[in-house]
Amino acid sequence: MAIPCPHFIASEKAAMEAGILSPSSSSQPSLILTQDDLKKIAAYKAVEYVESGMVLGLGTGSTAKHAVARIGELIQQGKLKDIIGIPTSKMTHEQALSVGIPLSDLDSYPVVDLAIDGADEVDPCLNLVKGRGGSLLREKMVEGACKKFVVIVDESKLVNHIGGSGLAMPVEVIQFCWKFTASKLQKLFQESGCEAKLRTFGEKKEPFVTDNKNYIIDLYFKKSIGDLKVASDAILNLAGVVEHGMFLDMATTVIIAGELGLTVKNK
């Protein structure tokens, strides 16, 4: 998707650092930005919160990868020093090593200074849906341990209520009797028109397996699920459920890249 961007207000610095704008092109009225451009600009803006000596939670996904790359670039340039990264997936672990970010884990660093990650949905209260990339458990563990959690999205991820995009709200479950667990989840939200589907991949529709060797049940809602904390507790009380993709009251800052520039919302 390409978005005409006549006025990219308050974000030209991030756009230039991301290589999307040049000093000469910033004055041009007909700049076209793709969705990935917006993600990259938001990610570069988020990295401005990073300081030398920090322990960082490194997110997973198409937006977070830009932040990881930028952090690695600044380390190589000597602009960031003594950084420790804690990755939220095997994919991010591999990327972080490839760009020279020293890594550790929560066992060694139980308090994280700052985490940067994307989100699949953001509601007006800055509650999130995450995990459509399959890394929700590790993301929640790392981002739940951080002092500051900066979320980076493009404006397509904004919703009126959780589940409002009509796309998946993932729940990580153990493989044992997953159909039983899926049925329980669907019945739990039947008043919201919930449909529970096992996540699969490839032509053979093999079950998607997380880094933790679990399955994911994707929940699709036709209506609001109501009180999110009540919904969260109900899901987690089901035997067989490991974790869900609602990140409630966790984001401290959300950076939104859109047609008119960057919007920063703080909790």
CSV table of C-alpha atoms in Angstrom, one decimal:
chain,number,residue,atom,x,y,z
A,1,MET,CA,0.0,0.0,0.0
A,2,ALA,CA,1.4,3.4,-0.9
A,3,ILE,CA,0.2,6.5,0.9
A,4,PRO,CA,0.5,10.1,-0.6
A,5,CYS,CA,2.3,12.1,2.0
A,6,PRO,CA,2.1,15.8,1.3
A,7,HIS,CA,3.1,17.0,4.8
A,8,PHE,CA,5.1,14.5,6.9
A,9,ILE,CA,5.0,16.7,10.0
A,10,ALA,CA,7.3,16.3,13.0
A,11,SER,CA,9.0,13.2,11.6
A,12,GLU,CA,11.4,14.4,8.9
A,13,LYS,CA,14.4,13.7,11.1
A,14,ALA,CA,13.4,10.0,11.5
A,15,ALA,CA,12.5,9.8,7.8
A,16,MET,CA,15.9,11.1,6.8
A,17,GLU,CA,17.7,8.8,9.1
A,18,ALA,CA,15.7,5.9,7.7
A,19,GLY,CA,16.8,6.8,4.2
A,20,ILE,CA,13.3,7.6,3.1
A,21,LEU,CA,13.7,11.4,2.8
A,22,SER,CA,16.7,13.4,1.7
A,23,PRO,CA,17.2,17.1,2.4
A,24,SER,CA,16.2,17.9,-1.2
A,25,SER,CA,13.2,15.6,-1.3
A,26,SER,CA,11.7,16.7,2.0
A,27,SER,CA,10.3,19.8,0.3
A,28,GLN,CA,8.7,17.9,-2.5
A,29,PRO,CA,4.8,17.8,-2.2
A,30,SER,CA,4.3,14.5,-3.9
A,31,LEU,CA,6.2,12.0,-1.8
A,32,ILE,CA,4.7,8.6,-1.7
A,33,LEU,CA,5.3,6.4,1.3
A,34,THR,CA,4.6,2.7,1.5
A,35,GLN,CA,3.3,1.0,4.6
A,36,ASP,CA,6.8,-0.4,5.2
A,37,ASP,CA,8.2,3.2,5.0
A,38,LEU,CA,5.8,4.2,7.7
A,39,LYS,CA,6.9,1.3,9.9
A,40,LYS,CA,10.5,2.2,9.4
A,41,ILE,CA,10.0,5.9,10.3
A,42,ALA,CA,8.1,4.9,13.5
A,43,ALA,CA,10.9,2.4,14.4
A,44,TYR,CA,13.6,5.0,13.9
A,45,LYS,CA,11.7,7.4,16.1
A,46,ALA,CA,11.4,4.8,18.8
A,47,VAL,CA,15.1,4.2,18.8
A,48,GLU,CA,15.6,7.8,19.8
A,49,TYR,CA,14.5,6.6,23.3
A,50,VAL,CA,17.5,4.3,23.5
A,51,GLU,CA,20.5,5.4,25.6
A,52,SER,CA,23.9,3.8,26.1
A,53,GLY,CA,24.1,1.3,29.0
A,54,MET,CA,20.5,0.1,28.6
A,55,VAL,CA,19.1,-3.4,28.7
A,56,LEU,CA,16.7,-3.5,25.8
A,57,GLY,CA,13.8,-5.8,24.9
A,58,LEU,CA,14.0,-6.5,21.2
A,59,GLY,CA,10.6,-7.1,19.6
A,60,THR,CA,9.6,-9.4,16.8
A,61,GLY,CA,7.9,-8.7,13.5
A,62,SER,CA,7.9,-6.5,10.3
A,63,THR,CA,8.0,-3.2,12.3
A,64,ALA,CA,10.3,-4.3,15.1
A,65,LYS,CA,13.0,-5.6,12.7
A,66,HIS,CA,13.6,-2.0,11.6
A,67,ALA,CA,14.3,-0.9,15.2
A,68,VAL,CA,16.7,-3.9,15.7
A,69,ALA,CA,18.5,-3.0,12.6
A,70,ARG,CA,18.8,0.7,13.6
A,71,ILE,CA,20.1,-0.2,17.1
A,72,GLY,CA,22.8,-2.4,15.5
A,73,GLU,CA,23.7,0.4,13.1
A,74,LEU,CA,24.1,2.9,16.0
A,75,ILE,CA,26.3,0.4,17.9
A,76,GLN,CA,28.5,0.0,14.9
A,77,GLN,CA,28.8,3.7,14.6
A,78,GLY,CA,29.8,4.0,18.2
A,79,LYS,CA,26.8,6.2,19.0
A,80,LEU,CA,25.4,3.5,21.4
A,81,LYS,CA,27.6,1.6,23.8
A,82,ASP,CA,27.2,-1.1,26.5
A,83,ILE,CA,23.8,-2.2,25.1
A,84,ILE,CA,22.4,-5.5,26.1
A,85,GLY,CA,19.5,-6.9,24.1
A,86,ILE,CA,17.0,-9.5,25.2
A,87,PRO,CA,15.2,-10.9,22.1
A,88,THR,CA,11.6,-12.0,22.0
A,89,SER,CA,12.0,-14.8,19.4
A,90,LYS,CA,14.5,-17.0,17.7
A,91,MET,CA,14.1,-14.8,14.6
A,92,THR,CA,15.0,-11.6,16.5
A,93,HIS,CA,17.9,-13.4,18.2
A,94,GLU,CA,19.4,-14.2,14.8
A,95,GLN,CA,18.9,-10.7,13.4
A,96,ALA,CA,20.3,-9.1,16.5
A,97,LEU,CA,23.4,-11.2,16.4
A,98,SER,CA,23.8,-10.4,12.7
A,99,VAL,CA,23.9,-6.6,13.4
A,100,GLY,CA,26.2,-6.9,16.4
A,101,ILE,CA,23.9,-6.4,19.3
A,102,PRO,CA,25.2,-8.2,22.5
A,103,LEU,CA,22.4,-10.5,23.8
A,104,SER,CA,21.4,-12.0,27.2
A,105,ASP,CA,18.1,-13.1,28.8
A,106,LEU,CA,15.8,-12.4,31.7
A,107,ASP,CA,17.5,-14.8,34.0
A,108,SER,CA,20.6,-12.5,33.9
A,109,TYR,CA,18.7,-9.2,33.5
A,110,PRO,CA,15.3,-9.5,35.2
A,111,VAL,CA,14.7,-5.8,34.8
A,112,VAL,CA,14.6,-4.3,31.3
A,113,ASP,CA,15.1,-0.6,30.8
A,114,LEU,CA,13.2,-0.3,27.5
A,115,ALA,CA,11.4,-2.6,25.1
A,116,ILE,CA,10.5,-1.6,21.5
A,117,ASP,CA,8.0,-3.7,19.5
A,118,GLY,CA,5.2,-3.5,17.0
A,119,ALA,CA,1.5,-4.4,17.5
A,120,ASP,CA,-1.3,-5.8,15.5
A,121,GLU,CA,-4.0,-3.6,17.1
A,122,VAL,CA,-4.0,-0.5,19.3
A,123,ASP,CA,-7.2,0.6,21.0
A,124,PRO,CA,-7.9,4.2,22.3
A,125,CYS,CA,-6.6,3.2,25.8
A,126,LEU,CA,-3.3,1.9,24.3
A,127,ASN,CA,-4.3,-1.8,24.9
A,128,LEU,CA,-2.8,-4.0,22.3
A,129,VAL,CA,-3.2,-7.2,20.3
A,130,LYS,CA,0.1,-8.8,19.6
A,131,GLY,CA,1.3,-12.2,18.4
A,132,ARG,CA,0.1,-12.6,14.9
A,133,GLY,CA,3.8,-13.3,14.2
A,134,GLY,CA,3.6,-16.1,16.7
A,135,SER,CA,5.9,-14.8,19.4
A,136,LEU,CA,3.4,-13.5,22.0
A,137,LEU,CA,4.5,-15.5,25.0
A,138,ARG,CA,8.2,-14.4,24.9
A,139,GLU,CA,7.1,-10.9,23.9
A,140,LYS,CA,4.8,-10.7,27.0
A,141,MET,CA,7.5,-12.0,29.3
A,142,VAL,CA,10.1,-9.5,28.2
A,143,GLU,CA,7.8,-6.5,27.7
A,144,GLY,CA,6.2,-7.2,31.1
A,145,ALA,CA,9.6,-6.9,32.7
A,146,CYS,CA,10.5,-3.5,31.2
A,147,LYS,CA,10.4,0.0,32.8
A,148,LYS,CA,9.2,1.5,29.5
A,149,PHE,CA,7.5,-0.2,26.6
A,150,VAL,CA,7.5,1.8,23.3
A,151,VAL,CA,5.1,0.4,20.7
A,152,ILE,CA,5.6,1.3,17.0
A,153,VAL,CA,2.7,1.0,14.4
A,154,ASP,CA,1.3,2.5,11.3
A,155,GLU,CA,-2.1,4.0,11.5
A,156,SER,CA,-3.8,1.0,10.0
A,157,LYS,CA,-3.4,-0.8,13.3
A,158,LEU,CA,-5.6,1.6,15.2
A,159,VAL,CA,-9.0,0.1,16.2
A,160,ASN,CA,-12.0,1.3,18.2
A,161,HIS,CA,-11.9,-1.8,20.4
A,162,ILE,CA,-9.7,-4.9,20.8
A,163,GLY,CA,-10.7,-7.4,18.0
A,164,GLY,CA,-12.1,-4.5,16.0
A,165,SER,CA,-9.9,-5.2,12.9
A,166,GLY,CA,-11.7,-8.5,12.4
A,167,LEU,CA,-8.3,-10.2,12.3
A,168,ALA,CA,-6.9,-12.8,14.7
A,169,MET,CA,-6.4,-12.4,18.4
A,170,PRO,CA,-4.0,-15.2,19.1
A,171,VAL,CA,-4.0,-17.6,22.0
A,172,GLU,CA,-1.0,-19.9,22.6
A,173,VAL,CA,-2.1,-23.4,23.7
A,174,ILE,CA,-0.3,-26.7,24.4
A,175,GLN,CA,-0.6,-29.3,21.6
A,176,PHE,CA,-2.3,-31.8,23.8
A,177,CYS,CA,-6.1,-31.9,23.0
A,178,TRP,CA,-5.9,-28.5,21.2
A,179,LYS,CA,-9.3,-29.1,19.7
A,180,PHE,CA,-10.8,-29.3,23.1
A,181,THR,CA,-9.1,-26.1,24.1
A,182,ALA,CA,-10.2,-24.3,20.9
A,183,SER,CA,-13.8,-25.4,21.5
A,184,LYS,CA,-13.7,-24.0,25.1
A,185,LEU,CA,-12.3,-20.7,23.8
A,186,GLN,CA,-15.0,-20.4,21.1
A,187,LYS,CA,-17.7,-21.0,23.7
A,188,LEU,CA,-16.2,-18.5,26.0
A,189,PHE,CA,-16.9,-15.7,23.5
A,190,GLN,CA,-19.9,-17.0,21.7
A,191,GLU,CA,-21.9,-13.8,22.4
A,192,SER,CA,-19.2,-11.9,20.5
A,193,GLY,CA,-19.6,-14.2,17.5
A,194,CYS,CA,-16.2,-15.8,18.1
A,195,GLU,CA,-14.7,-18.3,15.7
A,196,ALA,CA,-11.6,-20.2,16.9
A,197,LYS,CA,-9.2,-21.6,14.3
A,198,LEU,CA,-5.9,-23.5,14.5
A,199,ARG,CA,-3.1,-21.5,12.9
A,200,THR,CA,-1.6,-23.4,10.0
A,201,PHE,CA,1.0,-22.7,7.4
A,202,GLY,CA,2.1,-24.1,4.0
A,203,GLU,CA,0.2,-26.0,1.3
A,204,LYS,CA,-0.2,-28.9,3.6
A,205,LYS,CA,-1.8,-26.8,6.3
A,206,GLU,CA,0.6,-28.0,8.9
A,207,PRO,CA,0.0,-26.6,12.4
A,208,PHE,CA,2.1,-23.5,13.2
A,209,VAL,CA,4.5,-24.3,16.1
A,210,THR,CA,5.8,-21.5,18.3
A,211,ASP,CA,9.3,-21.2,19.6
A,212,ASN,CA,8.0,-22.8,22.7
A,213,LYS,CA,6.7,-25.9,20.8
A,214,ASN,CA,3.0,-24.9,21.3
A,215,TYR,CA,0.2,-24.3,18.9
A,216,ILE,CA,-1.8,-21.0,18.3
A,217,ILE,CA,-5.5,-20.8,18.2
A,218,ASP,CA,-6.6,-17.6,16.4
A,219,LEU,CA,-9.8,-16.0,17.7
A,220,TYR,CA,-12.0,-13.9,15.4
A,221,PHE,CA,-14.7,-11.7,16.8
A,222,LYS,CA,-17.7,-10.1,15.2
A,223,LYS,CA,-18.5,-7.9,18.2
A,224,SER,CA,-16.6,-6.4,21.2
A,225,ILE,CA,-15.6,-8.9,23.9
A,226,GLY,CA,-16.4,-6.3,26.6
A,227,ASP,CA,-14.3,-5.9,29.7
A,228,LEU,CA,-10.8,-6.9,28.6
A,229,LYS,CA,-9.5,-7.8,32.0
A,230,VAL,CA,-12.5,-10.1,32.6
A,231,ALA,CA,-11.8,-11.6,29.2
A,232,SER,CA,-8.1,-12.0,29.9
A,233,ASP,CA,-8.8,-13.8,33.2
A,234,ALA,CA,-11.4,-16.1,31.6
A,235,ILE,CA,-8.9,-17.2,28.9
A,236,LEU,CA,-6.0,-17.8,31.3
A,237,ASN,CA,-8.3,-19.8,33.6
A,238,LEU,CA,-8.8,-22.4,30.9
A,239,ALA,CA,-6.5,-25.5,31.3
A,240,GLY,CA,-4.4,-25.9,28.2
A,241,VAL,CA,-4.0,-22.2,27.6
A,242,VAL,CA,-0.4,-20.9,27.9
A,243,GLU,CA,-0.9,-17.1,27.1
A,244,HIS,CA,-3.1,-14.8,25.0
A,245,GLY,CA,-2.2,-11.9,22.7
A,246,MET,CA,-3.9,-9.1,24.6
A,247,PHE,CA,-1.3,-6.8,26.1
A,248,LEU,CA,-3.4,-4.8,28.6
A,249,ASP,CA,-2.0,-1.6,30.4
A,250,MET,CA,1.5,-2.5,29.2
A,251,ALA,CA,2.4,0.1,26.6
A,252,THR,CA,3.8,3.3,28.0
A,253,THR,CA,4.3,5.0,24.6
A,254,VAL,CA,2.8,4.4,21.2
A,255,ILE,CA,4.3,5.9,18.1
A,256,ILE,CA,2.0,6.0,15.2
A,257,ALA,CA,3.2,6.8,11.6
A,258,GLY,CA,0.5,8.1,9.3
A,259,GLU,CA,-0.3,10.3,6.4
A,260,LEU,CA,0.3,13.5,8.3
A,261,GLY,CA,3.4,12.4,10.2
A,262,LEU,CA,4.2,10.8,13.6
A,263,THR,CA,1.8,10.9,16.5
A,264,VAL,CA,3.2,10.0,19.9
A,265,LYS,CA,0.8,8.9,22.6
A,266,ASN,CA,1.9,8.4,26.2
A,267,LYS,CA,0.1,6.5,28.9
